[in-house]
Every structure is written in C-alpha cells, then in structure tokens.
Coordinates of C-alpha atoms in Angstrom, one line a residue:
X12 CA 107.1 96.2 77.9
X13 CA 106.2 92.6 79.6
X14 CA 107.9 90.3 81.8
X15 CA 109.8 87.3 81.7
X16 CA 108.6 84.2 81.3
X17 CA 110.8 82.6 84.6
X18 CA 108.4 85.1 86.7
X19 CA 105.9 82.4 86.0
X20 CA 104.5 79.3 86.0
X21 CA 101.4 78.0 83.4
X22 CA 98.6 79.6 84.7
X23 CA 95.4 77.9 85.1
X24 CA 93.0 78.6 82.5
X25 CA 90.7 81.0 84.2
X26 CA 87.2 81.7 82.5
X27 CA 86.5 85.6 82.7
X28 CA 83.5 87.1 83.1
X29 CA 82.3 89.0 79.8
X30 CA 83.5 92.3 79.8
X31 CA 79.5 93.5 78.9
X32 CA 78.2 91.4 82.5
X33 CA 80.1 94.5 84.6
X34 CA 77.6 96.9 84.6
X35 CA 76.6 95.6 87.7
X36 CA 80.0 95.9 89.4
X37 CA 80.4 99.3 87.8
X38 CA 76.5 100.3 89.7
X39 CA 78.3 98.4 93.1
X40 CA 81.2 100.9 92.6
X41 CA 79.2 103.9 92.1
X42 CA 76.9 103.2 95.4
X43 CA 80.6 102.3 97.2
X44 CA 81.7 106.0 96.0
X45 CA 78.1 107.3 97.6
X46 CA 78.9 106.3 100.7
X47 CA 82.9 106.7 101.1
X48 CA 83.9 109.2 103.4
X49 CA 86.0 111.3 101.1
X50 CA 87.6 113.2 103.7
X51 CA 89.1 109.9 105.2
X52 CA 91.7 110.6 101.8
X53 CA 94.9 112.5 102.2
X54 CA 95.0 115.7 100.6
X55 CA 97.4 116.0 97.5
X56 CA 99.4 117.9 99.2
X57 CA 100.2 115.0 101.8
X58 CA 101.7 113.7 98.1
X59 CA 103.8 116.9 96.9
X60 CA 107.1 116.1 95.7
X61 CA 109.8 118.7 97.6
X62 CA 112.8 117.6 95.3
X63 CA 113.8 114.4 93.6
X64 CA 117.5 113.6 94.5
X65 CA 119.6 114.5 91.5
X66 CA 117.1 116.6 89.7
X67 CA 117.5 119.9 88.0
X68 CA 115.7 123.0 89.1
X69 CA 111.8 123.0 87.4
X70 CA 109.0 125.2 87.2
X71 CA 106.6 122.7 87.4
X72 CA 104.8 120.8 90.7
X73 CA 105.2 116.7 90.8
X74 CA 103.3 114.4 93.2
X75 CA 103.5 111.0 93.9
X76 CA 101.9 108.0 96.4
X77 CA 99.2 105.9 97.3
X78 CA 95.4 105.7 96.5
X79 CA 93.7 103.1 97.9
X80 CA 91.4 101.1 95.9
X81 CA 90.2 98.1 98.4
X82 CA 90.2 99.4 102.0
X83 CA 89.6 96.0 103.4
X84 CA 92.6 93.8 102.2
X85 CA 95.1 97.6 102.2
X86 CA 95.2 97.5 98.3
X87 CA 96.7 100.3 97.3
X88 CA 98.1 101.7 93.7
X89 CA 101.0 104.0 93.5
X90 CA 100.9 107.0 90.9
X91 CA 103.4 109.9 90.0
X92 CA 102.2 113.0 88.6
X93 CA 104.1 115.6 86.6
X94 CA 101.7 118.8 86.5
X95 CA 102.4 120.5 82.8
X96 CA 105.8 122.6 82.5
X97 CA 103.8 125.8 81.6
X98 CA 100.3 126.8 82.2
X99 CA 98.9 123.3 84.0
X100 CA 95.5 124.6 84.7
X101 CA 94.9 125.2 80.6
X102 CA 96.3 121.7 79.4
X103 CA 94.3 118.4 80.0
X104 CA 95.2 115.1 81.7
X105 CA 96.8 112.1 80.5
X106 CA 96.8 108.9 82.0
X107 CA 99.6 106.5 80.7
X108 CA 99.6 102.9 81.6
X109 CA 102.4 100.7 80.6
X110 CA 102.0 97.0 79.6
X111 CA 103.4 93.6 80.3
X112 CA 101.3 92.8 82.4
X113 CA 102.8 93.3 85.2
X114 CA 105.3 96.3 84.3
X115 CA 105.4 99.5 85.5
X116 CA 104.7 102.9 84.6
X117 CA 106.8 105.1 86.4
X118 CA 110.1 103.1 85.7
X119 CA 109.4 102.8 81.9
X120 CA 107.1 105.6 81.2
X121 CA 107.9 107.9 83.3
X122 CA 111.6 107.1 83.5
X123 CA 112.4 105.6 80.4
X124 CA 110.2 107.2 78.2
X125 CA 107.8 110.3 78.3
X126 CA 108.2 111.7 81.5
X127 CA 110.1 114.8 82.7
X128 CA 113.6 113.1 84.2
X129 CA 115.9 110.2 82.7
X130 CA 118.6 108.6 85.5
X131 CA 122.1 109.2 84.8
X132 CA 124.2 107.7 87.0
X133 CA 123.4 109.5 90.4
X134 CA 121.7 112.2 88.6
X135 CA 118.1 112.7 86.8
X136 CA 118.6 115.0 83.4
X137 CA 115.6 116.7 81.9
X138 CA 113.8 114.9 79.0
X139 CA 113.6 117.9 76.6
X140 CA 110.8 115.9 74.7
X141 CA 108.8 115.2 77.9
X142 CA 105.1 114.7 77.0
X143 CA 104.1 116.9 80.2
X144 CA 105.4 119.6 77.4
X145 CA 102.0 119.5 76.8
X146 CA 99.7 117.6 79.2
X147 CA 99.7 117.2 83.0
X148 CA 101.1 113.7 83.2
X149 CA 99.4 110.7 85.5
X150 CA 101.9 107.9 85.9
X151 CA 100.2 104.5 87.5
X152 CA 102.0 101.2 88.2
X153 CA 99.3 98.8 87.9
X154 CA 97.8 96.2 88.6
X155 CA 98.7 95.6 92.2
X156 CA 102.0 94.3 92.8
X157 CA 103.9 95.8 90.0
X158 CA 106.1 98.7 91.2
X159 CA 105.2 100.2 94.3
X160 CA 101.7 99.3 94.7
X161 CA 101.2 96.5 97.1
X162 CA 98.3 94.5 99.3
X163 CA 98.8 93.3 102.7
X164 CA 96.7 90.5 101.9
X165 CA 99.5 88.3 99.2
X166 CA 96.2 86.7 98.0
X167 CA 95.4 89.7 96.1
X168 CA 98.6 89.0 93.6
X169 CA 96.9 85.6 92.6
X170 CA 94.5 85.2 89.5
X171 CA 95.0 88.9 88.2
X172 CA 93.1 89.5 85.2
X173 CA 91.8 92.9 82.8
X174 CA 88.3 92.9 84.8
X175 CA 90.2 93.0 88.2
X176 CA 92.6 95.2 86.7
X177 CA 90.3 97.3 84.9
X178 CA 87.6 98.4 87.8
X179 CA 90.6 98.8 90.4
X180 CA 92.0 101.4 87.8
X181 CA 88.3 103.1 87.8
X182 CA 88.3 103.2 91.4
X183 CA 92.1 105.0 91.7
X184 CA 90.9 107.5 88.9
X185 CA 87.8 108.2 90.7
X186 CA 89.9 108.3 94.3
X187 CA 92.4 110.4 92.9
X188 CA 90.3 113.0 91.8
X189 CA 89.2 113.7 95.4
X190 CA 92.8 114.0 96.1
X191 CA 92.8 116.5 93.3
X192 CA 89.4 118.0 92.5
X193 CA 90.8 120.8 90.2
X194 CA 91.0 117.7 87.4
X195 CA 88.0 116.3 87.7
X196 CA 86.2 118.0 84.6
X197 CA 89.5 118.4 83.0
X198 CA 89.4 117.1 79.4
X199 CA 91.0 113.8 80.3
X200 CA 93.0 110.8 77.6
X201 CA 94.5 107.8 78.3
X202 CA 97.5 106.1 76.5
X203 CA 99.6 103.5 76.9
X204 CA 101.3 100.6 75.2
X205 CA 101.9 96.8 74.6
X206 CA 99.5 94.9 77.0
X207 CA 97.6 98.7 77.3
X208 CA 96.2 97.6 74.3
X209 CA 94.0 95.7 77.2
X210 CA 93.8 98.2 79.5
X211 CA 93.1 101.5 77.7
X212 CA 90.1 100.2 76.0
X213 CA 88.8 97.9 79.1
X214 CA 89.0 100.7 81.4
X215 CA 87.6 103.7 78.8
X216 CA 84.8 101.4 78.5
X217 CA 84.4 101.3 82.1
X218 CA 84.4 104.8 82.2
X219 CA 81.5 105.1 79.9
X220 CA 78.9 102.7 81.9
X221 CA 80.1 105.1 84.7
X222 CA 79.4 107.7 83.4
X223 CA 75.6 106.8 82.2
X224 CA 74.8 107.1 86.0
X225 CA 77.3 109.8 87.7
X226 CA 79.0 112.2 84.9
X227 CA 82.8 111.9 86.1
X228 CA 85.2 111.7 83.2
X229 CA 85.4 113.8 80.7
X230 CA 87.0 111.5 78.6
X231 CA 88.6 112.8 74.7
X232 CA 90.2 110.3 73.4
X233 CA 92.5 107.0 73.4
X234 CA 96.1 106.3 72.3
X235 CA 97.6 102.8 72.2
X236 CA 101.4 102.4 71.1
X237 CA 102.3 99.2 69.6
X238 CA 99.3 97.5 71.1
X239 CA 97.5 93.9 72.0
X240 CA 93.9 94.2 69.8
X241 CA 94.0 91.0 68.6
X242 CA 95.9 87.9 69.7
X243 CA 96.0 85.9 66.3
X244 CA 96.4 88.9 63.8
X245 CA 99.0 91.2 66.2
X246 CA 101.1 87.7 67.0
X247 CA 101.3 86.1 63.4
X248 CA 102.8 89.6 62.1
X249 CA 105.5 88.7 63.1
X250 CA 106.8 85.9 61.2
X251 CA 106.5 88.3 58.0
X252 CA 108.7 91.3 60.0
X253 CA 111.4 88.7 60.9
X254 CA 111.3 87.6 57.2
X255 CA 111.3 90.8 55.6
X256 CA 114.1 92.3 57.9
X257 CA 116.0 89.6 57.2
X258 CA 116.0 88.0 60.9
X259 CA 114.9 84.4 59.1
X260 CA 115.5 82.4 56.6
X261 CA 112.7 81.7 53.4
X262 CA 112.4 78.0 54.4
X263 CA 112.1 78.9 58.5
X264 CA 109.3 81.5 57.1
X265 CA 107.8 78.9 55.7
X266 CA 107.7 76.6 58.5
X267 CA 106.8 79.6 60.8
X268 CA 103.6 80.1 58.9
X269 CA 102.5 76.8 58.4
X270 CA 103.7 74.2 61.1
X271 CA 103.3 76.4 63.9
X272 CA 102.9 80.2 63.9
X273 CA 103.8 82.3 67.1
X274 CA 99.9 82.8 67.8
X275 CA 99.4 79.2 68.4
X276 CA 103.1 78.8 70.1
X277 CA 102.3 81.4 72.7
X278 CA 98.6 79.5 73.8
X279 CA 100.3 76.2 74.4
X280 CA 103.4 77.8 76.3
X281 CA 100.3 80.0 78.7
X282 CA 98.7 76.4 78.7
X283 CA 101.6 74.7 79.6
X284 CA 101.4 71.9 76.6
X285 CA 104.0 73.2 73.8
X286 CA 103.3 70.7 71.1
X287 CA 106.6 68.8 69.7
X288 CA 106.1 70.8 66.3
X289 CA 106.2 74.4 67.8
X290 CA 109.2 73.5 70.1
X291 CA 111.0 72.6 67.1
X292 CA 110.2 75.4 65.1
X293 CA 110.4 78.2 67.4
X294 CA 113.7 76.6 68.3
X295 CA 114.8 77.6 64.7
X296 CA 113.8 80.8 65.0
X297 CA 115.3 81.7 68.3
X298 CA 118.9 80.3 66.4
X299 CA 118.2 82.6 63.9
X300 CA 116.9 85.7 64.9
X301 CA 119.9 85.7 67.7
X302 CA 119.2 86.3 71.3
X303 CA 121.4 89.2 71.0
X304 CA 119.1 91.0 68.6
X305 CA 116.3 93.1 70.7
X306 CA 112.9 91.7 69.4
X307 CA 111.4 95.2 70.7
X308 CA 114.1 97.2 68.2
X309 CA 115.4 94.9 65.9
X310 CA 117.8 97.8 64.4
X311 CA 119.8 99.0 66.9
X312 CA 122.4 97.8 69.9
X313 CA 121.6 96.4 73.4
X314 CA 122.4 97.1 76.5
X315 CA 124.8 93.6 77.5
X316 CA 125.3 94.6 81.1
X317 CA 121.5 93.8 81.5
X318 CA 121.1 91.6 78.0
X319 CA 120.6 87.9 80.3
X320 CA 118.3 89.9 83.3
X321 CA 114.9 90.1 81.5
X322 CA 112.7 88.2 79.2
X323 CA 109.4 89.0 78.1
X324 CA 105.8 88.5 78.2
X325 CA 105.0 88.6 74.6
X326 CA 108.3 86.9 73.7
X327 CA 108.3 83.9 75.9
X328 CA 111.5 82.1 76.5
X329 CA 113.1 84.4 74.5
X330 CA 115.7 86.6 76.0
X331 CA 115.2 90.7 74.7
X332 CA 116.4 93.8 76.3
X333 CA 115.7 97.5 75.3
X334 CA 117.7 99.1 72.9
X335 CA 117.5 103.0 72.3
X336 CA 119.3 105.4 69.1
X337 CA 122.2 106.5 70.0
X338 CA 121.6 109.6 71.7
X339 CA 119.9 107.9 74.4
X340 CA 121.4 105.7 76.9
X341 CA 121.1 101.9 76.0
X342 CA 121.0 101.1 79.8
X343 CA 119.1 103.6 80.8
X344 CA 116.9 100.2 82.7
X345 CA 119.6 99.6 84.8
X346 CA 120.1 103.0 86.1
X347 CA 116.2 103.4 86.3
X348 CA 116.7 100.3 88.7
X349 CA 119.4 101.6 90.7
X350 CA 117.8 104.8 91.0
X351 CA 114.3 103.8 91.9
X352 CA 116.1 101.2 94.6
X353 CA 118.1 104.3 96.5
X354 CA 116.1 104.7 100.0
X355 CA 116.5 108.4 99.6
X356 CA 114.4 108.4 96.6
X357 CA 111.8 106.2 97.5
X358 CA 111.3 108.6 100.8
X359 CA 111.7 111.8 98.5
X360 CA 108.4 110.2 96.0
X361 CA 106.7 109.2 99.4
X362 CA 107.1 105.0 97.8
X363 CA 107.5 102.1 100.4
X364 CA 108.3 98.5 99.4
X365 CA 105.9 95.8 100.8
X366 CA 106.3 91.9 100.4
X367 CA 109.2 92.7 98.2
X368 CA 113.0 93.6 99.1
X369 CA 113.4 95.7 95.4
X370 CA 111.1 97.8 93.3
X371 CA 111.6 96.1 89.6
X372 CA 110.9 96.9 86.3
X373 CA 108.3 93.9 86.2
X374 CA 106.6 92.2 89.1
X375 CA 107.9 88.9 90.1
X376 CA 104.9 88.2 92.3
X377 CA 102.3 89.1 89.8
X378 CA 100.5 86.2 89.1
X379 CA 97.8 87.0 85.9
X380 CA 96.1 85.7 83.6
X381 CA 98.0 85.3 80.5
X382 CA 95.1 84.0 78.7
X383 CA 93.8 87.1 78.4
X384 CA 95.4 87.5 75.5
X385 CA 93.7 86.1 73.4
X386 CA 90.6 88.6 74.7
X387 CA 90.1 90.8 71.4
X388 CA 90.0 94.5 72.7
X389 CA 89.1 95.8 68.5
X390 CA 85.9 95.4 69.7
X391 CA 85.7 97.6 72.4
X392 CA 87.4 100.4 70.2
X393 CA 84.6 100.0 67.8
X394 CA 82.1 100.8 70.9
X395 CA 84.0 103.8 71.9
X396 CA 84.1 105.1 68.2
X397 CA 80.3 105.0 68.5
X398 CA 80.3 106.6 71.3
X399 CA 82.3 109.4 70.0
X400 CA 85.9 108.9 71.4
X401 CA 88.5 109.3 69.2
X402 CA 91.1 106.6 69.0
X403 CA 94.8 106.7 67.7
X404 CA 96.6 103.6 67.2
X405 CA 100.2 104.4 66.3
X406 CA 103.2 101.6 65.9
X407 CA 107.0 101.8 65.9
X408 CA 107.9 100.5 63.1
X409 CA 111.2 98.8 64.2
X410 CA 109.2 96.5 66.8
X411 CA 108.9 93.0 65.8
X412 CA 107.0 92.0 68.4
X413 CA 103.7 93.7 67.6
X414 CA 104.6 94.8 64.3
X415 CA 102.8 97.9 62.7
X416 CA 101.2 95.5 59.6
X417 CA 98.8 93.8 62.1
X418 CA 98.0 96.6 63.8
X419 CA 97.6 98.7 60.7
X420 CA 95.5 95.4 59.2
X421 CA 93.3 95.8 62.6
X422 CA 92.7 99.0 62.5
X423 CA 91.7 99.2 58.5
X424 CA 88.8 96.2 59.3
X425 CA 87.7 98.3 62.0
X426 CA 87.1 101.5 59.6
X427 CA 85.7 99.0 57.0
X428 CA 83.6 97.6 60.1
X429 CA 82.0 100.8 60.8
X430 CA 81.7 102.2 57.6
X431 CA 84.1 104.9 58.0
X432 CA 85.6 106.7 55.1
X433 CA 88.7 107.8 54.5
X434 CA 89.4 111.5 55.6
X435 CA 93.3 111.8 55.9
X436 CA 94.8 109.6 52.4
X437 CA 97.7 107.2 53.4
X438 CA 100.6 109.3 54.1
X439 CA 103.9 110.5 55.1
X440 CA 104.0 113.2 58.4
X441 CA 107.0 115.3 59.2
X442 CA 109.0 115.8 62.5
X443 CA 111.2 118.8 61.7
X444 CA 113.1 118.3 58.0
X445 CA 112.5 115.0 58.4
X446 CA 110.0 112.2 57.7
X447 CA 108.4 111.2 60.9
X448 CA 106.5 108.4 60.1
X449 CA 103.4 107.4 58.0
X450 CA 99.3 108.0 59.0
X451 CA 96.3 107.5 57.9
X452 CA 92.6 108.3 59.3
X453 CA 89.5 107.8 59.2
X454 CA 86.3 109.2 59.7
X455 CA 88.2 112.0 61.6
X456 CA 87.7 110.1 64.8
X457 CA 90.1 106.5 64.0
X458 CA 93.6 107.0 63.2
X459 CA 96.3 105.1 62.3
X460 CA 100.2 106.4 62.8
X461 CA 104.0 105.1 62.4
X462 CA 106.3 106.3 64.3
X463 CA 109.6 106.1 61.7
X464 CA 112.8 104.3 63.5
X465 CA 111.0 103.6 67.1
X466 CA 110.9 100.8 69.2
X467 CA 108.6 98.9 70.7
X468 CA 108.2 101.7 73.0
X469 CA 108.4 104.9 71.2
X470 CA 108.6 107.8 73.4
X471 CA 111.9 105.9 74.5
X472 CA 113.7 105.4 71.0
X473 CA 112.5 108.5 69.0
X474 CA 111.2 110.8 71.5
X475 CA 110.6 114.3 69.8
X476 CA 108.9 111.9 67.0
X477 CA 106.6 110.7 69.7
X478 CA 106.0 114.0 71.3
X479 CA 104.8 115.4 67.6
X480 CA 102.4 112.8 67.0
X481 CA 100.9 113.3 70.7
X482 CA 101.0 116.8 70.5
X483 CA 98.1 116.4 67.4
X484 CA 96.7 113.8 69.0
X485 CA 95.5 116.0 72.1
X486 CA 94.8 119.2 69.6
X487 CA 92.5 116.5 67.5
X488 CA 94.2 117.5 64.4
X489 CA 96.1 115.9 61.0
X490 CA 99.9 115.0 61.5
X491 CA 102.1 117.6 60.1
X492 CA 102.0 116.4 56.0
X493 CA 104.9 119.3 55.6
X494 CA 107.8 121.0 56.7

C-alpha cells in the first residue's frame, strides 16, 4: 500500500547513515529507557475501547491511542490493539506494519485487511478470517504523520527516513509494553507488507542490538507480504508479470527491458530527472496496461467511485486503486475513510487529528525519503537467519507491482547465500478442498509462500488463504501439503 505520487515533490537525495553505525543510538535509547519515569505513562486502561460505533457484540478487549516516542517535540504514534478472540493470555503478539511509506495500519490492516471489523456503510461487520483468530493483534500507523500519529513540531514530518522510522518504532514497542507489561515476554512477530519489506527487518534488527544489553523482546519470527528486499530485482519483475498476463505487448516488453526498465524509471522520477527514453517508454506502458486495471490485482474489478483519488508510491504517476474478489467489498477504502472521519469514532478509539482536517489512507504531509528504496533489506534477513529468527516471505501472486518471481528469486539467493538446504520441496499447500498457493523452505527457518488469487495485500483479497498461511507461520510448522 503506498501513496500517490501528487503527495510529493522530488526529494533531496539524502545520505543515510549505515544501518550497522546505530548501535550507538540503540545504547542512547537504552540509557533514555533507564532514566524515564515510567509512571509518567497512562495505564492501558486510560486506552480501553468501550464500544466501536456500529460494531457487533465481541468477547474480546480492544485498545487504542497514543505512545509517545519524543517527549520534547510531542511525537506521538497511534496504535489499535485487538486482544486474541479466545484465550489472549496463551497466544503471542503480532505487530503488523503496513507500507507505503507513509500509509497506515489501522485503515488498511486493521480495516481493510486482517483485523477483527470491516465498515459497511454505518456499520462494522466481523472479519470471520480475522488474524486475531489466533494472535493478539498490535496495529501501528507509522511513521509520524500517517494516520493519527502527529508532532506538534511540523518539522518532524520533514526528511523521514527507515533509521528515523525504525528507532521511533523501537521506542513505541518498548513504551507500550509499560502500558502493558503482561506482553512483555510474550513470544512476539512482526509482519507487514509492501514498504514493510523496510521496516520489519530494520526494526527486528534493532531489536536484536537491544537486546545484547537489556533482554526485552522475545522476538520468533518475521513475515513480509509482497515486500521491498531489493530495489532492482523486486522492480524489474515486473515487466515479465505485465508480459506474461498479457498487460503488454512483445515489442513494449522488449523496450521495457532494454531502453528503460521500471528500476531505473522509478530513481530518476525520486531524483527528479526522468530521462526522455523512460518518459517514452513508460508512457507506452501506462496506454497499455490501462489505468483502469489495478496494478496491485491485475485480475479483478475496481472500485470507480474512488479509481481517480489515489496513486501510489511504488507505481508513480500511475493511477491504481484496490480491487478485492467478489465477496469482499471493492470500496471497502472509501467506507474505511468515511468511517475513520466520523467524530464519534475517533472519540470512541480515543484518536485526535493534529495539523490535518481528515485522517487519510496515506499521509499527505509525510515527507520521506524515497531513496530508500533502493536500501537492500536481503541483507538484513540473512543476519537475522543467523541469529536464529525465522523469516517467511510470502507473495500474492496476482500483484504486479512486486511480483512473487523477484521475491521468490530473492529469497532462493539468500538460501543459496547461507548455505541452506532444502527442507520442504517446492510445492502446492491447501486451504480447505482447495489449492492455496505454492511454498517452499529452507533450512526450516527461511520460507517462501504464494498466496493463490491475492492481491498486493493479501489478508484483503483472499483472507481465510492468508489466515492459513499465518496460522503455520506462528505454530513454525509446514503449510498444509493435503486436504
């Protein structure tokens, strides 16, 4: 899920810090935690959810609001929590970050996709494949400025990048816990998709350095849906996907991979220099690929009430909108928005808007990085393997825009890499009487997984698909090879 392209203008080029020279910041943070007050924080019950308006009767306990995560400039991060529909105190936590960046997590994830409610019209219905089924859920709109997480200080929406990003994440995990201790040697994962592909890895690496000093997260394991690992490899998938689904012609193929492929279009549109060449060709594939066909589901319908009101990130200057199978509403977005915009349910989830007149899908006063795209996380999952966390990389396979051959290409190197043998053959899994999708692992602790017939985002297009594959994900077990 990423933003449109009209939220922003060519960033400068910004030159990070390597992600290895943190460990100091990580040792500043610890000594910060040392001294906080930790009764200065509001109780989670200050955060408990009475009743969402619209919502069905459930057995289980939500929260949602602020933790702050830089007392001086007010920078706060807004989560929602969906404790686990039966037996909370036996199942572990999830963290899920959506991409972009700039997008947020509770109005795709946690609305759209795998949380416990979906809007319909004034009304939330229950999401029968609802991933707190099986986990307590932790829903963060990061970094600040998407959603309902703010500054006071506007400054702090300028020259966003994954280290800012990735220690104020640290610090709200570490914040929330005192807001809820019961979790804090819960087996904990963390999952996401798209631009999580950045984040995931960035901040379980985080974690880890933590850790070394002051044993705080228990952390199991990784899962990245349709995910950035790789700029060059994840972007130049693509042309093959439009060409084999039949979205362009052989001779704009050819053109595609050879004049100018999307890899090198997408650093000169974040530089603001497109070449003549790329204009030209990427022009010829926006004629034929249609901007009525959802580059995040090439398959399936759109949603045209909403089809002009949101470009994307990862498809700049291209216009895309979600698209869902047919027993899910198509614009479910637009009620998420109308929802999430209702005064009564912003007082009801404890949310306030600051600097902004709406909450929105995507930031529009985010100003990051883009060029951190072309950081390589693959790396960083290799460093995790080693230090024994297990990592599931899993792709719908109707999503065009990080299609499941370059992830499946990333993830094969990385095995190869590390010298991990195959465990689980390349295979078909089952949902049901059905095939769900094709997996194969290695080493028992790197795994690859499709997800047959899903979008971009999963959860939202073939949801009790998606809640198979995380359900043996968390158990640390094969994907059903039967049914």
């Amino acid at each position: 899920m990423v933003l449109s392209s009209s939220h922003f203008s060519p960033p400068k080029i910004m030159h990070s810090l390597p992600w290895k020279t943190i460990a100091s910041t990580v040792a500043l943070i610890q000594l910060c935690f040392l001294m906080e007050v930790e009764s200065s924080l509001y109780l989670s019950v200050t955060d408990k959810i009475t009743m969402l308006p619209g919502q069905p009767q459930v057995s289980f306990q939500q929260f949602s609001g602020y933790v702050t995560v830089d007392d001086k400039k007010q920078r706060a991060l807004f989560y929602y929590f969906a404790e686990a529909e039966i037996d909370p105190a036996s199942k572990p936590l999830v963290l899920w970050l959506n991409g972009g960046p700039g997008c947020s997590s509770l109005g795709v994830g946690a609305f759209s996709e795998n949380g416990p409610f979906r809007p319909s019209g004034e009304i939330l219905v229950r999401n029968e494949y609802s991933w707190n089924r099986e986990a307590n859920m932790l829903f963060l709109e990061t970094p600040i400025g998407v959603g309902f997480s703010y500054s006071t200080d506007t400054s702090s929406y300028e020259a966003v990048n994954d280290m800012v990003t990735g220690i104020d994440n640290l610090v709200f995990l570490r914040r929330w816990f005192v807001k809820f201790p019961e979790y804090r040697q819960r087996d904990l994962f963390i999952a996401g998709e798209s631009y999580a592909g950045h984040y995931v890895p960035q901040l379980a690496e985080l974690m880890i350095q933590f850790n070394k000093k002051e044993k705080l997260f228990n952390l199991k394991g990784i899962a990245l849906g349709n995910p950035v690992l790789e700029f060059a490899t994840d972007f130049n998938s693509r042309a093959e996907f439009f060409w084999s689904h039949g979205l362009i012609s052989d001779s704009t193929y050819r053109i595609f991979t050879s004049a100018c492929n999307y890899s090198r279009y997408v650093s000169e549109y974040y530089r603001g220099s497109i070449s003549p060449i790329c204009s030209r060709v990427m022009s010829q594939v926006g004629r034929e690929t249609s901007k009525f066909v959802d580059k995040y589901d090439v398959t399936l319908d759109v949603c045209m009430s909403s089809m002009l009101s949101q470009s994307k990130i990862l498809s700049p200057q291209q216009v895309t909108e979600h698209q869902v199978t047919e027993t899910i509403d198509v614009c479910v977005e637009d009620e998420t928005i109308n929802y999430l915009n209702r005064r009564d349910v912003q007082k009801a989830l404890h949310a306030r808007l600051v600097g902004v007149k709406r909450w929105a899908v995507c930031s529009n006063i985010l100003d990051y990085d883009m060029l951190n795209l072309e950081i390589p996380t693959i790396p960083i999952l290799g460093s995790l393997i080693k230090a024994g966390i297990p990592v599931l990389v899993y792709s719908g396979d109707q999503d065009s825009v990080i299609p499941l051959t370059g992830s499946r290409t990333l993830v094969h190197g990385l095995a190869e890499e590390l010298g991990l043998n195959t465990t689980v053959p390349y295979r078909v899994w089952f949902e049901g009487k059905q095939v769900g999708g094709w997996t194969q692992v290695y080493g028992n602790v790197l795994s690859f997984a499709t997800i047959r017939g899903a979008s971009h985002e999963a959860p939202f297009s073939q949801p009790e698909r998606s809640l198979v594959l995380f359900k043996a994900f968390l158990e640390g077990r094969s994907l059903p090879e039967a049914f």
